[in-house]
Amino acid sequence: MNGTEDAASAEARLWAASGAMSLTGRAGGPPRPAPGLPAATVAEELARLSRSARRRTGRAPTLPDVRLLSERAAIAGLGRRGPLSCSGTFRTLPTLDGRIGLSLARDSDLDMVPALVMTDEITDPWEAVSAWARGTSTSDAADRMELLGLPGTAVPRHEPPPGDRDPVELTPGGTRPHVRERPLIIDFTALWAGPLCAHLLGLTGAEVVKVESSTRLDGARHGPRAFFDLLHGGHRSVVIDQNDPASRDALLRLVRSADLVLESSRPRALASWGLHADELVADGVSWLSISARGRGSQRVGFGDDVSVGAGLYLLDRDDVLPCGDALADPLTGVVASRAAAEALEQERAVLVDVSMHDVCRHVAAAGADDRHRLRVTMDRSGRWRLDTGEDIVEVAPPQARRPAAPAAAAGAHTQEVLR
């Protein structure tokens, strides 16, 4: 047995144990292996995060394992629904010459459908988009989705698309005023990838302050409470009125006292608050940005459309089946946490640019595709099992940890933190 086979077998076991395999495949059909090395990547990145934290603090942190890939689904009660995403808000559609993928998860996305399909006569948004896509080339459809700020993608045909950047790009900055065992992290992120990064850094001993706009709280507050608690329990919460000069000044002072800033919006969003990453990094504050395709791109994306657009999907007859639940989010969150932890060890500040697309593209391209030799069967008790060629392992259902503490109410610590 060679190293490639060993890696493929290890990935198969980890994927089966993660709960994400249980979320991959057709509704009512068997769970499916994924391309690349998504579970092995999570395991390796968590190990690197642990080593970095131990170098900083002298202690090994207690971190989750690959089962974090399925925590949202476990809490929300989601299952595999291929060819739809687990949440049902993402699907792929045929075009004149290929396929596109589109997420319609937000009211604002649904509101843009008439502009996308260029008609106001719509009774069902998905039927309208499907009819439009069938008469449009893949490239034109992808360009129009990008123009309108919709989370969509062209679906690559058979393998991960080519790319010219790394998943994580680093730009060094100025000397940090201090390298602390318990760094202060200001978290402007929302939804899943960024908050997971902040959560994991908190588990390594960092102090995390979550900052939200009074006009736009984190949308995850409207989702399952236990999932929000899991990612934000133990963090302080600040809500800012960005139209109030005194509040913006206090926020800038807070950010300048921090070791690291986390953002998951496009750069112009925080720039409108008077927060400019390049200036702060030059002055010694590290900054980590998570975006769909890097800071230089205006593309938006969610976990399912990004992962499918990067090649993390299965072809089943004429259908594209997403892998896991919004797979780009937990993959990126773990990679970002490791990159952030390593940045916090350095004496100089650094701008850390994390591209969700390129994280997934590298994961999809990693390792040989040996899925053809893996067999999935159901035992007499109705449980799915995976034959890796070396052993037979159970395909675990989605699983979630219990939150260590409830998340703070929005703005609960504003006065305390900004005084």
PDB file of C-alpha atoms in Angstrom, residues 90 103 151 192-193 292 300-309 323-332 356:
ATOM      1  CA  PHE A  90     -28.687  26.466  -2.795  1.00  0.00           C
ATOM      2  CA  SER A 103     -27.853  30.572  -3.196  1.00  0.00           C
ATOM      3  CA  PRO A 151     -23.899  34.485  -4.158  1.00  0.00           C
ATOM      4  CA  TRP A 192     -20.265  30.808  10.303  1.00  0.00           C
ATOM      5  CA  ALA A 193     -16.710  30.908   8.921  1.00  0.00           C
ATOM      6  CA  ALA A 292     -15.375  34.669  -1.001  1.00  0.00           C
ATOM      7  CA  VAL A 300     -19.872  37.407  -2.534  1.00  0.00           C
ATOM      8  CA  GLY A 301     -20.495  33.818  -1.590  1.00  0.00           C
ATOM      9  CA  PHE A 302     -21.928  31.437   0.986  1.00  0.00           C
ATOM     10  CA  GLY A 303     -20.685  28.045   2.051  1.00  0.00           C
ATOM     11  CA  ASP A 304     -22.471  25.898  -0.523  1.00  0.00           C
ATOM     12  CA  ASP A 305     -22.018  28.008  -3.647  1.00  0.00           C
ATOM     13  CA  VAL A 306     -18.356  28.655  -2.829  1.00  0.00           C
ATOM     14  CA  SER A 307     -17.521  24.999  -2.214  1.00  0.00           C
ATOM     15  CA  VAL A 308     -19.319  23.778  -5.345  1.00  0.00           C
ATOM     16  CA  GLY A 309     -17.681  26.514  -7.427  1.00  0.00           C
ATOM     17  CA  CYS A 323     -20.790  17.955  -0.146  1.00  0.00           C
ATOM     18  CA  GLY A 324     -21.620  18.413   3.513  1.00  0.00           C
ATOM     19  CA  ASP A 325     -23.449  21.435   4.899  1.00  0.00           C
ATOM     20  CA  ALA A 326     -22.116  24.761   3.559  1.00  0.00           C
ATOM     21  CA  LEU A 327     -18.709  23.083   3.520  1.00  0.00           C
ATOM     22  CA  ALA A 328     -16.706  26.197   2.639  1.00  0.00           C
ATOM     23  CA  ASP A 329     -17.666  27.812   5.944  1.00  0.00           C
ATOM     24  CA  PRO A 330     -16.190  25.345   8.454  1.00  0.00           C
ATOM     25  CA  LEU A 331     -13.219  24.592   6.189  1.00  0.00           C
ATOM     26  CA  THR A 332     -12.378  28.278   5.944  1.00  0.00           C
ATOM     27  CA  MET A 356     -12.891  30.774   0.830  1.00  0.00           C
TER      28      MET A 356
END
